[in-house]
Amino acid sequence: MLVGLLQPFKEPTDLAKEISIEAQSKGIEILYMNPSDINEDDHIASGLVLKGDTWEDTEMPIPEIIDVSAFCLKSKQKIAYLQDRAYLTEGGRNKISKEKVQKVMEQDEHLQQYAIPTSRCKTFSVIKGYLLKYGEVVVKPIYSQLGEKIYKISQVNKDEFIIGYNKTSQKMNLQETFSYFQNIISKDKFIVQKYIPSRTHFGDPFDCRAHLEKNKEGKWVIAKKYIRVGIGQQVASNIGQNSSMLDTGMFFKLKFEKDAQSINDHINSFALNMAKKIETVRKQKLVTLGLDIGIDDSKRLFLFEANSAPDTSLLQEEVAKLRTDYYTYLLKANVELIPKEIV
């Protein structure tokens, strides 16, 4: 049995190796591919297969099942070609931005409690309106990675604002704030949100990353949860080397004491329901998802972001096992009968 693994890198990653080893134990061969390896004229794929501890070059027909990294979606022509010939775990259909995911929750009576008031901000007047209503707001790009370009604005009085970015903060008057943000939002697509104070006892921003995968029954499960703390950061908790990763059980006991278990259970329930909702909205079965969940001072949960290509560096073993379990589910279910859209 053959499954393709379409990744943006020419050289296989550590996770690709883990998946290949785990897949072999289940009777599945993995063909590691890059979009440039797809030959549309001959309908074959050049790629790599793991033999022992070595990756070897090979050519094979297009696999019937291809696990697609969301980072490969920019190769639109290749993805369109593959969609006509294989079952893809990610085809880019109906992608949900940071703005849209909040709207989706707002419109669902069971999920609206987790939504953060959000608007597109093409002009500073939208930001000013949010400041008048909430006092503190966050401005960030609709599409970004690793918590880049996230700003916090606090209104002190009518003509004084505090701008937080990375590990710095500075005071500005209204005109300076207007000029500063008008310049920023004119260069990219940004949203403004009500600020949610999800912070540790030491004042550092944190969130809970819930990483979800599909299992051997084709159902969502939480592969791992962990806390990300932005040490010394003004807003974001997921900025590369400036983040600290903590165990959820330990963190919840220290932060929430007797409410630790109920908060943990609440996150589990919300994450699984949110994953199903995103699939329904996107009209596509997915294989992986990362949800960044904040918890405010009153212990309410809020969804900060939904990531279709979550980092796997902290859970490669768990992902490899679940991902290959899901491959067996797809192969046994007969891929031809599996709808590419959820009707």
CSV table of C-alpha atoms in Angstrom, one decimal:
chain,number,residue,atom,x,y,z
A,1,MET,CA,0.0,0.0,0.0
A,2,LEU,CA,1.3,3.4,-1.0
A,3,VAL,CA,0.7,6.9,0.5
A,4,GLY,CA,2.3,10.1,-0.7
A,5,LEU,CA,3.7,12.7,1.7
A,6,LEU,CA,3.7,16.1,-0.1
A,7,GLN,CA,6.0,18.6,1.7
A,8,PRO,CA,7.5,22.0,0.8
A,9,PHE,CA,11.1,20.9,1.6
A,10,LYS,CA,13.3,19.0,-0.9
A,11,GLU,CA,15.0,17.1,1.9
A,12,PRO,CA,12.8,14.9,4.2
A,13,THR,CA,12.1,16.2,7.6
A,14,ASP,CA,12.6,14.3,10.9
A,15,LEU,CA,8.8,13.9,11.0
A,16,ALA,CA,8.8,12.5,7.5
A,17,LYS,CA,11.2,9.8,8.7
A,18,GLU,CA,9.2,9.1,11.8
A,19,ILE,CA,6.1,8.7,9.6
A,20,SER,CA,7.9,6.5,7.1
A,21,ILE,CA,9.2,4.1,9.9
A,22,GLU,CA,5.8,3.9,11.6
A,23,ALA,CA,4.0,3.4,8.3
A,24,GLN,CA,6.3,0.5,7.3
A,25,SER,CA,5.4,-1.3,10.5
A,26,LYS,CA,1.7,-1.1,9.3
A,27,GLY,CA,2.5,-2.3,5.8
A,28,ILE,CA,2.4,1.1,4.2
A,29,GLU,CA,5.2,2.6,2.0
A,30,ILE,CA,5.6,6.4,2.1
A,31,LEU,CA,6.6,8.3,-1.0
A,32,TYR,CA,8.1,11.6,0.1
A,33,MET,CA,7.4,14.3,-2.5
A,34,ASN,CA,7.9,18.0,-3.2
A,35,PRO,CA,5.5,19.8,-5.6
A,36,SER,CA,8.3,20.1,-8.1
A,37,ASP,CA,8.6,16.2,-8.2
A,38,ILE,CA,5.1,15.9,-9.8
A,39,ASN,CA,5.3,15.1,-13.6
A,40,GLU,CA,2.0,16.1,-15.0
A,41,ASP,CA,2.8,14.9,-18.5
A,42,ASP,CA,3.7,11.3,-17.6
A,43,HIS,CA,1.5,11.2,-14.5
A,44,ILE,CA,4.3,10.0,-12.3
A,45,ALA,CA,6.0,11.4,-9.2
A,46,SER,CA,9.7,11.5,-8.5
A,47,GLY,CA,10.4,11.3,-4.9
A,48,LEU,CA,12.2,9.5,-2.0
A,49,VAL,CA,11.4,6.3,-0.1
A,50,LEU,CA,13.1,5.2,3.1
A,51,LYS,CA,15.1,2.0,2.8
A,52,GLY,CA,16.6,1.1,6.2
A,53,ASP,CA,18.1,4.4,7.4
A,54,THR,CA,18.6,5.9,3.9
A,55,TRP,CA,16.3,7.9,1.6
A,56,GLU,CA,16.5,6.5,-2.0
A,57,ASP,CA,15.4,8.2,-5.2
A,58,THR,CA,12.5,6.6,-7.0
A,59,GLU,CA,9.7,7.2,-9.6
A,60,MET,CA,6.2,5.9,-9.0
A,61,PRO,CA,2.6,6.5,-10.3
A,62,ILE,CA,0.7,9.2,-8.5
A,63,PRO,CA,-0.4,7.7,-5.1
A,64,GLU,CA,-4.2,7.4,-4.6
A,65,ILE,CA,-3.8,9.1,-1.1
A,66,ILE,CA,-1.5,12.1,-0.6
A,67,ASP,CA,-1.0,13.8,2.8
A,68,VAL,CA,-0.5,17.4,1.8
A,69,SER,CA,1.2,20.0,4.0
A,70,ALA,CA,-0.7,23.3,4.0
A,71,PHE,CA,2.6,25.0,3.0
A,72,CYS,CA,2.4,23.3,-0.4
A,73,LEU,CA,-0.9,25.0,-1.3
A,74,LYS,CA,0.9,27.9,-2.9
A,75,SER,CA,1.7,25.5,-5.7
A,76,LYS,CA,-1.8,25.9,-7.0
A,77,GLN,CA,-1.3,24.2,-10.4
A,78,LYS,CA,0.2,21.1,-8.9
A,79,ILE,CA,-2.5,20.9,-6.2
A,80,ALA,CA,-5.3,21.3,-8.9
A,81,TYR,CA,-3.7,18.5,-10.9
A,82,LEU,CA,-3.4,16.2,-7.9
A,83,GLN,CA,-7.0,16.8,-6.8
A,84,ASP,CA,-8.2,15.2,-10.1
A,85,ARG,CA,-6.1,12.1,-9.5
A,86,ALA,CA,-5.9,11.5,-5.7
A,87,TYR,CA,-7.5,12.0,-2.3
A,88,LEU,CA,-5.7,14.9,-0.7
A,89,THR,CA,-5.8,15.5,3.1
A,90,GLU,CA,-5.5,19.3,2.4
A,91,GLY,CA,-6.6,20.9,-0.9
A,92,GLY,CA,-6.9,24.5,0.3
A,93,ARG,CA,-10.7,24.6,-0.2
A,94,ASN,CA,-12.5,27.4,1.7
A,95,LYS,CA,-9.5,28.3,3.9
A,96,ILE,CA,-10.5,30.1,7.1
A,97,SER,CA,-8.6,33.3,8.0
A,98,LYS,CA,-8.1,34.7,11.5
A,99,GLU,CA,-11.0,37.0,10.8
A,100,LYS,CA,-13.4,34.4,9.4
A,101,VAL,CA,-12.8,31.9,12.2
A,102,GLN,CA,-14.2,34.4,14.7
A,103,LYS,CA,-17.2,35.1,12.5
A,104,VAL,CA,-17.9,31.3,12.2
A,105,MET,CA,-18.0,31.1,16.0
A,106,GLU,CA,-20.1,34.2,16.4
A,107,GLN,CA,-22.8,32.6,14.2
A,108,ASP,CA,-22.9,29.3,16.1
A,109,GLU,CA,-24.9,29.4,19.3
A,110,HIS,CA,-22.7,26.7,20.8
A,111,LEU,CA,-19.4,28.3,19.9
A,112,GLN,CA,-20.1,32.0,20.2
A,113,GLN,CA,-18.9,32.1,23.8
A,114,TYR,CA,-15.3,31.4,22.6
A,115,ALA,CA,-15.3,34.2,19.9
A,116,ILE,CA,-13.4,37.4,20.2
A,117,PRO,CA,-14.9,40.6,18.8
A,118,THR,CA,-13.0,41.1,15.5
A,119,SER,CA,-13.1,43.5,12.6
A,120,ARG,CA,-11.0,44.2,9.5
A,121,CYS,CA,-9.1,47.5,10.0
A,122,LYS,CA,-8.4,49.2,6.7
A,123,THR,CA,-8.2,52.6,8.4
A,124,PHE,CA,-7.3,53.7,11.9
A,125,SER,CA,-10.9,54.8,12.6
A,126,VAL,CA,-11.8,51.2,13.1
A,127,ILE,CA,-9.1,50.7,15.6
A,128,LYS,CA,-10.1,53.9,17.4
A,129,GLY,CA,-13.7,52.6,17.6
A,130,TYR,CA,-12.6,49.4,19.2
A,131,LEU,CA,-10.4,51.4,21.7
A,132,LEU,CA,-13.4,53.5,22.7
A,133,LYS,CA,-15.4,50.4,23.3
A,134,TYR,CA,-12.9,48.1,24.9
A,135,GLY,CA,-10.0,50.2,26.1
A,136,GLU,CA,-7.4,47.6,25.1
A,137,VAL,CA,-7.1,46.0,21.7
A,138,VAL,CA,-4.8,43.8,19.6
A,139,VAL,CA,-3.9,44.5,15.9
A,140,LYS,CA,-2.5,41.6,13.9
A,141,PRO,CA,-2.3,40.4,10.2
A,142,ILE,CA,-5.0,38.2,8.9
A,143,TYR,CA,-2.3,35.8,7.6
A,144,SER,CA,0.9,35.4,9.6
A,145,GLN,CA,3.1,32.8,11.2
A,146,LEU,CA,4.9,32.6,14.6
A,147,GLY,CA,3.0,35.5,16.1
A,148,GLU,CA,4.6,38.1,13.9
A,149,LYS,CA,3.5,41.7,13.7
A,150,ILE,CA,1.1,41.5,16.6
A,151,TYR,CA,0.5,44.8,18.5
A,152,LYS,CA,-1.3,45.7,21.7
A,153,ILE,CA,-2.8,49.2,22.1
A,154,SER,CA,-4.0,50.5,25.5
A,155,GLN,CA,-5.8,53.8,25.7
A,156,VAL,CA,-4.7,55.7,28.8
A,157,ASN,CA,-6.7,58.9,28.2
A,158,LYS,CA,-8.1,60.9,25.3
A,159,ASP,CA,-4.6,61.8,23.9
A,160,GLU,CA,-2.4,59.1,25.4
A,161,PHE,CA,-1.9,55.5,24.2
A,162,ILE,CA,0.6,52.7,25.1
A,163,ILE,CA,1.8,50.5,22.2
A,164,GLY,CA,3.1,47.1,23.0
A,165,TYR,CA,5.1,45.1,20.5
A,166,ASN,CA,7.4,42.0,21.2
A,167,LYS,CA,9.2,43.0,24.4
A,168,THR,CA,8.9,46.8,24.1
A,169,SER,CA,6.2,49.3,24.9
A,170,GLN,CA,6.1,53.0,24.2
A,171,LYS,CA,3.7,55.9,24.8
A,172,MET,CA,2.2,57.9,21.9
A,173,ASN,CA,-0.3,60.7,21.5
A,174,LEU,CA,-3.3,60.3,19.3
A,175,GLN,CA,-1.6,61.8,16.2
A,176,GLU,CA,1.5,59.6,16.6
A,177,THR,CA,-0.7,56.5,17.2
A,178,PHE,CA,-2.7,57.3,14.1
A,179,SER,CA,0.4,57.8,11.9
A,180,TYR,CA,2.1,54.7,13.3
A,181,PHE,CA,-0.8,52.3,12.6
A,182,GLN,CA,-2.1,53.9,9.4
A,183,ASN,CA,1.4,53.2,8.0
A,184,ILE,CA,1.3,49.5,9.3
A,185,ILE,CA,-2.2,48.6,8.1
A,186,SER,CA,-1.7,50.2,4.7
A,187,LYS,CA,0.9,47.6,3.8
A,188,ASP,CA,-1.0,44.4,4.6
A,189,LYS,CA,-4.4,43.0,5.6
A,190,PHE,CA,-4.9,43.5,9.4
A,191,ILE,CA,-7.7,42.9,11.9
A,192,VAL,CA,-8.4,44.5,15.2
A,193,GLN,CA,-9.6,42.5,18.2
A,194,LYS,CA,-10.7,43.1,21.8
A,195,TYR,CA,-7.7,42.3,24.0
A,196,ILE,CA,-8.1,39.1,26.0
A,197,PRO,CA,-5.9,39.1,29.1
A,198,SER,CA,-4.6,35.5,29.1
A,199,ARG,CA,-1.6,35.9,31.4
A,200,THR,CA,0.5,34.0,34.0
A,201,HIS,CA,0.9,35.1,37.6
A,202,PHE,CA,4.0,36.8,36.5
A,203,GLY,CA,2.2,38.8,33.8
A,204,ASP,CA,3.5,37.0,30.7
A,205,PRO,CA,1.1,36.2,27.9
A,206,PHE,CA,0.2,32.5,27.5
A,207,ASP,CA,-2.1,30.2,25.5
A,208,CYS,CA,-2.8,26.5,25.3
A,209,ARG,CA,-1.9,24.9,22.0
A,210,ALA,CA,-4.3,21.9,21.4
A,211,HIS,CA,-2.8,19.8,18.6
A,212,LEU,CA,-5.4,17.5,16.9
A,213,GLU,CA,-5.0,14.6,14.6
A,214,LYS,CA,-7.3,11.9,13.1
A,215,ASN,CA,-7.1,8.4,14.5
A,216,LYS,CA,-7.5,4.9,13.0
A,217,GLU,CA,-11.3,5.4,13.1
A,218,GLY,CA,-11.2,8.6,11.2
A,219,LYS,CA,-12.1,10.7,14.2
A,220,TRP,CA,-10.5,13.7,15.8
A,221,VAL,CA,-8.3,13.2,18.9
A,222,ILE,CA,-6.1,15.5,20.8
A,223,ALA,CA,-2.5,14.3,20.2
A,224,LYS,CA,-1.1,16.7,22.7
A,225,LYS,CA,-1.8,19.9,24.6
A,226,TYR,CA,0.9,22.2,26.0
A,227,ILE,CA,1.2,25.8,27.4
A,228,ARG,CA,3.2,28.4,25.5
A,229,VAL,CA,4.4,31.4,27.5
A,230,GLY,CA,5.9,34.5,25.9
A,231,ILE,CA,8.5,35.4,28.5
A,232,GLY,CA,8.7,39.2,28.7
A,233,GLN,CA,6.4,39.6,25.6
A,234,GLN,CA,3.8,42.3,25.4
A,235,VAL,CA,1.2,40.2,23.5
A,236,ALA,CA,2.1,37.0,21.8
A,237,SER,CA,3.1,33.7,23.4
A,238,ASN,CA,4.4,31.9,20.3
A,239,ILE,CA,7.5,33.8,19.2
A,240,GLY,CA,10.1,31.1,18.5
A,241,GLN,CA,13.0,31.2,21.0
A,242,ASN,CA,11.3,33.7,23.3
A,243,SER,CA,8.7,31.2,24.2
A,244,SER,CA,8.6,28.7,27.1
A,245,MET,CA,6.7,25.4,26.8
A,246,LEU,CA,5.0,24.0,29.9
A,247,ASP,CA,3.0,20.9,30.8
A,248,THR,CA,-0.7,21.7,30.9
A,249,GLY,CA,-1.4,19.6,34.0
A,250,MET,CA,1.3,21.3,36.0
A,251,PHE,CA,0.4,24.8,34.7
A,252,PHE,CA,-3.3,24.4,35.3
A,253,LYS,CA,-2.8,23.2,38.9
A,254,LEU,CA,-0.5,26.2,39.7
A,255,LYS,CA,-2.7,28.8,37.8
A,256,PHE,CA,-6.3,27.5,38.5
A,257,GLU,CA,-5.8,25.2,41.5
A,258,LYS,CA,-9.1,23.4,42.2
A,259,ASP,CA,-10.5,24.4,38.8
A,260,ALA,CA,-7.6,22.8,36.9
A,261,GLN,CA,-9.4,19.6,35.9
A,262,SER,CA,-12.6,21.3,34.8
A,263,ILE,CA,-10.6,23.8,32.6
A,264,ASN,CA,-8.7,20.9,31.1
A,265,ASP,CA,-11.9,19.0,30.3
A,266,HIS,CA,-13.4,22.2,28.9
A,267,ILE,CA,-10.5,22.7,26.5
A,268,ASN,CA,-10.7,19.1,25.3
A,269,SER,CA,-14.4,19.4,24.6
A,270,PHE,CA,-14.1,22.8,22.9
A,271,ALA,CA,-11.1,21.7,20.7
A,272,LEU,CA,-12.9,18.6,19.4
A,273,ASN,CA,-16.1,20.5,18.6
A,274,MET,CA,-14.1,23.3,17.0
A,275,ALA,CA,-12.2,20.9,14.7
A,276,LYS,CA,-15.5,19.4,13.5
A,277,LYS,CA,-16.9,22.8,12.9
A,278,ILE,CA,-13.9,23.9,10.8
A,279,GLU,CA,-14.3,20.8,8.7
A,280,THR,CA,-17.9,21.5,8.1
A,281,VAL,CA,-17.3,25.1,7.2
A,282,ARG,CA,-14.4,24.2,4.9
A,283,LYS,CA,-16.4,21.3,3.3
A,284,GLN,CA,-13.3,19.2,3.5
A,285,LYS,CA,-12.0,16.4,5.7
A,286,LEU,CA,-8.7,17.4,7.3
A,287,VAL,CA,-6.0,15.5,9.0
A,288,THR,CA,-4.4,17.9,11.4
A,289,LEU,CA,-5.2,21.2,13.2
A,290,GLY,CA,-3.7,23.4,15.9
A,291,LEU,CA,-5.9,25.5,18.1
A,292,ASP,CA,-4.5,28.3,20.2
A,293,ILE,CA,-6.7,28.9,23.2
A,294,GLY,CA,-6.5,31.7,25.7
A,295,ILE,CA,-8.0,31.8,29.2
A,296,ASP,CA,-8.9,35.1,30.8
A,297,ASP,CA,-9.0,36.1,34.5
A,298,SER,CA,-12.5,34.8,34.9
A,299,LYS,CA,-11.4,31.4,33.5
A,300,ARG,CA,-13.3,31.9,30.2
A,301,LEU,CA,-11.9,30.2,27.1
A,302,PHE,CA,-11.2,32.2,23.8
A,303,LEU,CA,-9.9,30.9,20.5
A,304,PHE,CA,-7.0,33.1,19.4
A,305,GLU,CA,-6.2,31.2,16.2
A,306,ALA,CA,-6.7,28.0,14.2
A,307,ASN,CA,-3.6,26.7,12.4
A,308,SER,CA,-3.9,24.3,9.5
A,309,ALA,CA,-0.2,23.5,9.6
A,310,PRO,CA,0.7,23.3,13.4
A,311,ASP,CA,4.3,22.8,14.6
A,312,THR,CA,5.1,19.1,15.3
A,313,SER,CA,8.5,19.5,16.8
A,314,LEU,CA,7.3,18.7,20.3
A,315,LEU,CA,5.2,15.6,19.4
A,316,GLN,CA,6.7,13.9,16.4
A,317,GLU,CA,6.2,10.4,17.8
A,318,GLU,CA,2.5,11.0,18.7
A,319,VAL,CA,1.8,12.6,15.2
A,320,ALA,CA,3.6,9.7,13.4
A,321,LYS,CA,1.5,7.1,15.1
A,322,LEU,CA,-1.8,8.8,14.7
A,323,ARG,CA,-1.1,10.0,11.1
A,324,THR,CA,-0.2,6.5,10.0
A,325,ASP,CA,-3.3,5.1,11.8
A,326,TYR,CA,-5.3,7.5,9.7
A,327,TYR,CA,-3.7,6.3,6.5
A,328,THR,CA,-4.8,2.8,7.4
A,329,TYR,CA,-8.3,4.1,7.9
A,330,LEU,CA,-8.3,5.8,4.5
A,331,LEU,CA,-6.9,2.7,2.7
A,332,LYS,CA,-9.4,0.4,4.3
A,333,ALA,CA,-12.4,2.7,3.7
A,334,ASN,CA,-11.6,2.5,-0.1
A,335,VAL,CA,-10.5,6.1,-1.0
A,336,GLU,CA,-12.8,6.1,-4.1
A,337,LEU,CA,-15.9,6.1,-1.8
A,338,ILE,CA,-14.6,8.9,0.5
A,339,PRO,CA,-16.1,12.2,-0.4
A,340,LYS,CA,-13.7,15.0,-1.0
A,341,GLU,CA,-16.3,17.4,0.3
A,342,ILE,CA,-18.6,17.1,3.3
A,343,VAL,CA,-22.1,17.4,1.9
